[in-house]
Each structure stands twice: as structure tokens, then as C-alpha cells.
Short mmCIF file of C-alpha atoms in Angstrom, two decimals:
data_model
loop_
_atom_site.label_atom_id
_atom_site.label_comp_id
_atom_site.label_asym_id
_atom_site.label_seq_id
_atom_site.Cartn_x
_atom_site.Cartn_y
_atom_site.Cartn_z
CA MET A 1373 -0.14 -0.23 0.04
CA GLN A 1374 1.46 3.53 -0.89
CA ILE A 1375 1.89 5.75 2.25
CA PRO A 1376 1.34 9.54 1.42
CA LYS A 1377 4.79 11.13 1.36
CA ARG A 1378 3.70 13.29 4.13
CA TYR A 1379 3.83 10.58 6.93
CA LEU A 1380 7.23 9.55 5.68
CA PRO A 1381 11.07 10.61 6.45
CA LYS A 1382 12.01 13.31 4.39
CA PHE A 1383 15.77 13.58 4.40
CA ASN A 1384 18.25 12.14 2.15
CA SER A 1385 19.96 8.95 3.35
CA LYS A 1386 21.51 5.55 2.57
CA SER A 1387 18.67 3.04 3.00
CA ILE A 1388 19.70 -0.19 4.73
CA SER A 1389 17.11 -2.86 4.85
CA ILE A 1390 16.47 -4.17 8.39
CA PRO A 1391 17.43 -8.06 8.17
CA LYS A 1392 15.15 -10.94 8.37
CA ILE A 1393 16.77 -13.58 10.55
CA SER A 1394 15.59 -16.98 11.09
CA ILE A 1395 15.27 -17.89 14.79
CA GLN A 1396 14.93 -21.51 16.07
CA SER A 1397 16.08 -21.40 19.74
CA ARG A 1398 16.96 -19.11 22.70
CA ASP A 1399 20.60 -19.03 21.69
CA ASP A 1400 19.86 -18.06 18.50
CA LEU A 1401 18.00 -15.07 19.66
CA ILE A 1402 20.49 -14.04 22.23
CA ILE A 1403 23.44 -13.91 19.25
CA GLN A 1404 21.00 -11.96 17.09
CA ILE A 1405 19.97 -9.22 20.35
CA GLU A 1406 23.81 -8.94 21.34
CA LYS A 1407 24.98 -7.98 18.10
CA ASN A 1408 22.89 -4.73 18.83
CA ILE A 1409 21.47 -4.42 15.30
CA PRO A 1410 17.85 -4.33 14.59
CA PHE A 1411 16.17 -7.72 12.65
CA ILE A 1412 12.73 -8.99 11.84
CA MET A 1413 11.91 -12.50 12.89
CA ASN A 1414 8.99 -14.44 11.78
CA PHE A 1415 6.52 -16.26 14.42
CA ASP A 1416 2.98 -17.28 14.55
CA LEU A 1417 1.27 -14.60 16.94
CA ASN A 1418 -1.86 -16.01 16.52
CA GLU A 1419 -2.38 -17.17 19.90
CA TYR A 1420 -1.54 -13.36 21.26
CA LEU A 1421 -3.92 -11.86 18.67
CA THR A 1422 -6.77 -14.08 20.08
CA ALA A 1423 -5.71 -12.65 23.75
CA VAL A 1424 -6.16 -9.24 22.88
CA LYS A 1425 -9.54 -9.58 20.70
CA ASN A 1426 -11.13 -11.86 23.68
CA GLN A 1427 -10.23 -8.75 25.69
CA ILE A 1428 -11.16 -6.01 23.69
CA ASP A 1429 -14.70 -8.07 23.18
CA SER A 1430 -14.81 -7.78 27.13
CA ILE A 1431 -14.15 -4.18 27.87
CA ASP A 1432 -16.76 -2.24 28.89
CA GLU A 1433 -18.77 0.26 26.44
CA HIS A 1434 -18.08 3.56 28.72
CA CYS A 1435 -14.28 2.83 29.42
CA GLN A 1436 -12.44 5.70 28.86
CA ILE A 1437 -9.02 5.91 26.82
CA LYS A 1438 -6.54 8.62 25.72
CA THR A 1439 -5.26 8.96 22.39
CA PHE A 1440 -2.06 10.84 20.99
CA ASP A 1441 -1.09 12.48 17.56
CA SER A 1442 2.14 11.30 17.69
CA ILE A 1443 5.16 10.18 19.79
CA PRO A 1444 6.18 12.93 21.23
CA TYR A 1445 2.92 14.11 21.45
CA SER A 1446 1.56 17.49 20.63
CA GLU A 1447 -1.76 16.87 22.10
CA ILE A 1448 -3.80 14.36 24.04
CA ARG A 1449 -7.30 13.42 23.39
CA GLU A 1450 -9.90 11.34 25.63
CA GLY A 1451 -12.96 9.60 24.53
CA LEU A 1452 -14.73 6.12 24.78
CA PHE A 1453 -12.62 3.13 23.66
CA SER A 1454 -15.59 2.00 21.53
CA ASP A 1455 -15.45 5.09 19.47
CA TYR A 1456 -11.84 4.78 19.20
CA LEU A 1457 -12.19 1.42 17.86
CA ASN A 1458 -14.42 2.28 15.46
CA TYR A 1459 -12.32 4.98 14.19
CA ALA A 1460 -8.93 2.99 14.56
CA LEU A 1461 -9.96 -0.17 12.62
CA ASN A 1462 -11.83 1.43 10.11
CA ASP A 1463 -10.02 1.98 6.47
CA SER A 1464 -11.01 5.58 6.13
CA THR A 1465 -8.06 8.12 6.40
CA ASP A 1466 -10.15 11.39 6.46
CA LYS A 1467 -10.67 11.69 10.13
CA ILE A 1468 -7.46 13.08 12.20
CA CYS A 1469 -9.04 11.79 15.62
CA PRO A 1470 -12.07 9.58 16.80
CA ASP A 1471 -15.56 11.19 17.08
CA ASN A 1472 -16.11 12.73 20.51
CA PHE A 1473 -13.05 12.93 21.59
CA ASN A 1474 -11.94 16.02 23.33
CA VAL A 1475 -8.52 17.47 23.88
CA ILE A 1476 -6.86 17.54 27.22
CA GLU A 1477 -3.72 18.37 27.15
CA THR A 1478 -1.44 20.09 24.74
CA ARG A 1479 2.37 20.49 24.54
CA LYS A 1480 3.32 24.07 24.61
CA GLY A 1481 5.42 25.58 22.10
CA TYR A 1482 5.42 22.87 19.60
CA SER A 1483 3.17 21.48 16.81
CA TYR A 1484 3.65 19.69 14.09
CA SER A 1485 4.04 20.75 10.37
CA ASN A 1486 1.77 17.79 9.26
CA LYS A 1487 -1.42 16.63 11.63
CA PHE A 1488 -1.00 12.98 12.42
CA ARG A 1489 -3.79 10.40 12.85
CA HIS A 1490 -4.59 9.91 16.68
CA TYR A 1491 -3.71 6.37 17.83
CA ALA A 1492 -3.94 4.79 21.18
CA LEU A 1493 -0.44 4.84 23.03
CA SER A 1494 -0.87 3.16 26.44
CA LEU A 1495 -3.16 0.75 26.26
CA ASN A 1496 -1.49 -0.71 29.32
CA PRO A 1497 -2.36 -3.62 31.53
CA ASP A 1498 -4.87 -1.56 33.51
CA VAL A 1499 -7.15 -1.92 30.29
CA PHE A 1500 -5.90 -4.78 28.95
CA PRO A 1501 -4.27 -7.29 32.01
CA GLU A 1502 -3.85 -10.27 29.68
CA ILE A 1503 -0.86 -8.61 28.04
CA SER A 1504 1.03 -8.65 31.11
CA LYS A 1505 1.65 -12.39 30.93
CA PHE A 1506 2.81 -12.20 27.32
CA LYS A 1507 6.55 -13.27 26.86
CA VAL A 1508 8.97 -12.84 24.10
CA PRO A 1509 9.17 -16.05 21.87
CA PHE A 1510 12.45 -18.41 23.12
CA LEU A 1511 13.16 -15.78 25.82
CA GLY A 1512 10.58 -16.84 28.57
CA ASP A 1513 11.49 -15.42 31.82
CA ASP A 1514 14.92 -13.93 30.86
CA ASN A 1515 13.43 -10.48 30.63
CA TYR A 1516 14.28 -8.90 34.05
CA MET A 1517 11.54 -6.49 33.64
CA GLN A 1518 9.07 -9.34 33.86
CA GLN A 1519 10.58 -10.23 37.34
CA LEU A 1520 10.35 -7.08 39.48
CA SER A 1521 7.34 -6.68 42.06
CA PRO A 1522 4.53 -4.05 41.56
CA GLU A 1523 6.67 -2.47 44.65
CA PHE A 1524 10.00 -1.83 42.33
CA TYR A 1525 7.85 -0.56 39.59
CA GLN A 1526 6.30 2.12 42.00
CA LYS A 1527 9.38 3.34 44.00
CA TYR A 1528 11.32 3.91 41.00
CA ASN A 1529 8.43 4.98 38.67
CA ILE A 1530 9.24 2.69 36.04
CA THR A 1531 6.38 2.33 33.78
CA THR A 1532 5.21 -0.98 32.56
CA PRO A 1533 7.05 -3.12 29.75
CA HIS A 1534 3.99 -4.00 27.95
CA TRP A 1535 2.33 -2.00 25.49
CA LEU A 1536 -0.60 -2.53 23.30
CA PHE A 1537 -1.02 -0.13 20.21
CA ILE A 1538 -4.55 -0.32 18.16
CA HIS A 1539 -3.48 2.50 15.36
CA PRO A 1540 -5.06 3.71 12.42
CA LYS A 1541 -3.86 3.55 9.06
CA PHE A 1542 -1.20 6.37 8.71
CA SER A 1543 -0.62 6.99 12.09
CA VAL A 1544 2.93 8.23 12.76
CA SER A 1545 5.08 7.60 15.76
CA ASN A 1546 7.79 10.34 15.06
CA ALA A 1547 11.50 10.26 15.95
CA HIS A 1548 12.36 8.98 19.54
CA TYR A 1549 13.90 6.03 21.61
CA ASP A 1550 12.54 4.07 24.19
CA HIS A 1551 13.56 5.06 28.06
CA ASP A 1552 15.72 3.61 30.27
CA CYS A 1553 17.83 1.85 28.04
CA VAL A 1554 15.97 -1.01 27.36
CA HIS A 1555 15.76 -3.12 24.27
CA THR A 1556 12.12 -3.45 22.70
CA PHE A 1557 10.51 -5.94 20.60
CA ILE A 1558 7.24 -5.01 18.77
CA PHE A 1559 4.95 -7.76 17.51
CA GLN A 1560 2.74 -7.12 14.39
CA LEU A 1561 -0.53 -8.89 15.47
CA GLU A 1562 -2.75 -7.49 12.83
CA GLY A 1563 -2.34 -5.17 9.72
CA THR A 1564 1.54 -3.91 8.69
CA LYS A 1565 3.86 -0.76 9.57
CA LYS A 1566 7.03 0.58 8.14
CA ALA A 1567 9.73 1.25 10.72
CA PHE A 1568 12.64 3.48 10.23
CA LEU A 1569 15.79 3.14 12.68
CA VAL A 1570 18.92 5.26 13.27
CA SER A 1571 21.71 4.07 15.54
CA PRO A 1572 23.22 5.76 18.62
CA GLU A 1573 26.16 6.65 16.61
CA GLN A 1574 24.64 8.93 14.38
CA HIS A 1575 22.33 11.00 16.72
CA GLY A 1576 24.38 13.86 16.14
CA LEU A 1577 22.96 13.93 12.49
CA ILE A 1578 19.55 14.08 13.41
CA ARG A 1579 20.08 16.85 16.18
CA ASN A 1580 20.64 19.51 13.68
CA THR A 1581 19.41 22.56 15.60
CA ASN A 1582 19.29 24.55 12.51
CA PHE A 1583 16.18 22.36 11.35
CA PRO A 1584 12.87 21.76 12.87
CA ILE A 1585 13.40 20.06 16.32
CA LEU A 1586 10.94 17.87 18.49
CA PRO A 1587 10.55 18.48 22.01
CA ASN A 1588 12.86 15.34 22.62
CA GLY A 1589 15.97 17.02 20.77
CA PHE A 1590 15.58 15.04 17.45
CA ASN A 1591 14.66 16.56 14.22
CA ASP A 1592 11.14 16.32 12.82
CA PHE A 1593 11.62 13.25 10.26
CA THR A 1594 8.41 14.33 8.27
CA HIS A 1595 8.90 18.10 7.75
CA ASP A 1596 9.87 19.41 4.36
CA LEU A 1597 12.64 21.15 5.27
CA LEU A 1598 14.34 17.96 6.32
CA GLU A 1599 15.28 17.43 2.29
CA ASP A 1600 17.73 19.65 3.07
CA LEU A 1601 19.18 18.47 6.11
CA PRO A 1602 23.16 17.60 5.90
CA THR A 1603 22.97 13.83 6.16
CA ASP A 1604 26.26 12.94 4.65
CA GLY A 1605 27.08 9.29 6.13
CA LEU A 1606 23.59 8.92 7.63
CA ASN A 1607 22.30 5.31 7.35
CA LEU A 1608 18.64 4.52 7.77
CA TRP A 1609 17.64 1.32 8.38
CA GLU A 1610 14.30 0.56 6.80
CA GLY A 1611 11.81 -2.45 7.38
CA ASP A 1612 8.19 -3.37 6.54
CA LEU A 1613 6.72 -5.58 9.49
CA GLU A 1614 3.51 -7.54 8.68
CA GLU A 1615 1.63 -9.87 10.63
CA ASN A 1616 3.21 -12.59 12.42
CA GLN A 1617 6.45 -10.71 12.59
CA ILE A 1618 8.48 -9.20 15.39
CA LEU A 1619 10.99 -6.27 15.05
CA PHE A 1620 14.11 -5.95 17.87
CA ILE A 1621 15.10 -2.49 18.24
CA PRO A 1622 18.07 -2.13 20.10
CA LYS A 1623 18.44 0.19 22.93
CA LYS A 1624 18.92 3.76 22.05
CA TRP A 1625 18.07 3.32 18.44
CA VAL A 1626 15.85 6.12 17.17
CA HIS A 1627 12.82 4.67 15.53
CA PHE A 1628 10.38 6.06 13.37
CA VAL A 1629 7.09 4.22 12.73
CA VAL A 1630 4.17 4.47 10.36
CA GLY A 1631 0.87 2.31 10.08
CA GLU A 1632 0.38 1.43 6.64
CA THR A 1633 -2.91 -0.22 6.98
CA PRO A 1634 -5.23 -0.31 10.68
CA GLY A 1635 -3.62 -2.85 12.68
CA ILE A 1636 -2.81 -4.17 16.16
CA SER A 1637 0.44 -4.51 17.70
CA TYR A 1638 2.05 -5.22 20.99
CA SER A 1639 5.69 -4.20 22.40
CA GLN A 1640 7.71 -5.38 25.34
CA ASP A 1641 10.39 -3.39 26.87
CA ILE A 1642 13.55 -5.98 27.56
CA VAL A 1643 16.39 -6.00 29.73
CA LEU A 1644 18.60 -8.92 29.59
CA LYS A 1645 22.58 -9.15 31.10
CA ASP A 1646 23.66 -7.39 28.18
CA ASN A 1647 22.04 -3.91 28.99
CA PHE A 1648 21.07 -4.86 32.81
CA ASN A 1649 24.02 -2.56 34.33
CA GLU A 1650 23.27 0.20 31.87
CA TRP A 1651 19.39 0.15 32.86
CA ILE A 1652 19.80 -0.32 36.48
CA ASN A 1653 22.00 2.62 36.74
CA TYR A 1654 20.14 5.08 34.58
CA ILE A 1655 16.79 3.96 37.07
CA MET A 1656 18.96 4.61 40.31
CA LYS A 1657 20.00 8.12 38.81
CA ASN A 1658 16.91 9.27 37.89
#
């Protein structure tokens, strides 16, 4: 499906395809993770999708949720989950946000050059408790974040490692990397996405203050002026994430994601031996 240009990164760069790797065991997976480069692996995710859809069917019709226009956001809206679901899974692209969703927060001093379609960023275990049981294939209980007590999360103000996204076609997460030095796995349960990643070694090339900057310090990838951004030597890793595929994003890799179709995805933050010390030091400092 053709994604309109306004939703795609604008700067000139060298394109690198995110490799698709065959993973057959835990050892295979750990070897790939420790290379600290992104990859996509195939896995039958129907069990996860069924669990999510069962929970969708059980949600109270009066349940309120919040939606965002991007990451980082310029506005947050709130409304009924049922209204959001009708909006997100409909193939129409003529609406920026669901009907009856009102703005409850705006980020002062910043607005995107383009209007992005709203999506539900944090349908977390409070709304979908079953996703807290999801595990990364082959890793099992190896993720340290799965082993923490609720008291530890509360004491150090750590957010859940489990996130569910129900996204409309052409929803955008602009340039960002995930908090706390965690790796991330994104499970594409339904629909398709395109992902664009930049390694930590090249962050300086996309923090050019002479061009439009997001609140997190990275350049606004979709701004038309980015076509003139000096990007000599910049590698943009690109991949199509399809149903029953999992994308691995190493710690501190900037990623930009756009929904190619309406869809459902789940992500889990990961702390393993290779990033444990950096993660725990970050937690204790902050």
C-alpha cells in the first residue's frame, strides 16, 4: 500500500534493509540481540492476537482511553474506547481523531508541520491485563523486567514493559528512542507497519538545531525542510513489519514508525544481561 509522502521521513540518507533472521532457539535469539542491530523474525502470533481480541470484546462500553497524535505528542485527547475502535480499525483516512474525543492536554511551544492521525499509545495492563502475561518467544522469563515486583515499579517510577497499540492507517510515531536503556520487541499482530531506525552513533546527524526539532531533541523526520538536512553518511535502516513478525529494536536506536494499514501491535521492553548494568544505573540516577 502506498503511504502518502507527508507521513514519511524526508531527509536524504543511505537506505539499509533491516535483516530478516530465522530464529530457532534461545541461543539464536541471544546471539542476534547481542549484535545490537535491528532485525525482524517470523513467529506465529495468533495466540497473542486471540488473547487481545478476547479482551477487546470484554471491555466496558463506557471505558475511557487517551489517544496521542504522535510520539512525542503535541496533543492528547480522551474519549470512549468503543468510539476509538470504530475509528482506528476503519479503513477511512479522512479523520485525524475519533468522534467525540476532546483535547485534554497540549504541548506548549510546539506543533507538527503535518497533522497526524491519533492512536492509542498506552493501552497498558490496566486496560488489557492479559498482556502482562505475554512473553517474547524463546526468551521466556529471561526478561528482568518481567521479574520485578509492583513495589519496585512504584518506588522507582518505572512504567510497565507491556504496551498495546491499536492504530489507524497512516498513524505516525515520530523520531524517538525508548526510555531507560531498554531493548524493545514489537509484535505485529494484525495489519502492517513501516519502521525506520537510526543507530546511536549517528544521533548527532538528526539533532541539527538549524532544522525543525522535536521536543525530545531529534529532528522532525516528516518536515519538508528535512530534505535539505546535511546527512552525509547517515544510514537509515528500513523494514516492513507484517503480521506474524517481530521487530527487535536495540537500546537507544531512534525509531520512526508509520502504520501502513489499520492494525494491532504489542511491544515489550527488554532488560537482559547485556543491558542490565546500564539500565539499573539509569534507574538509580533518575
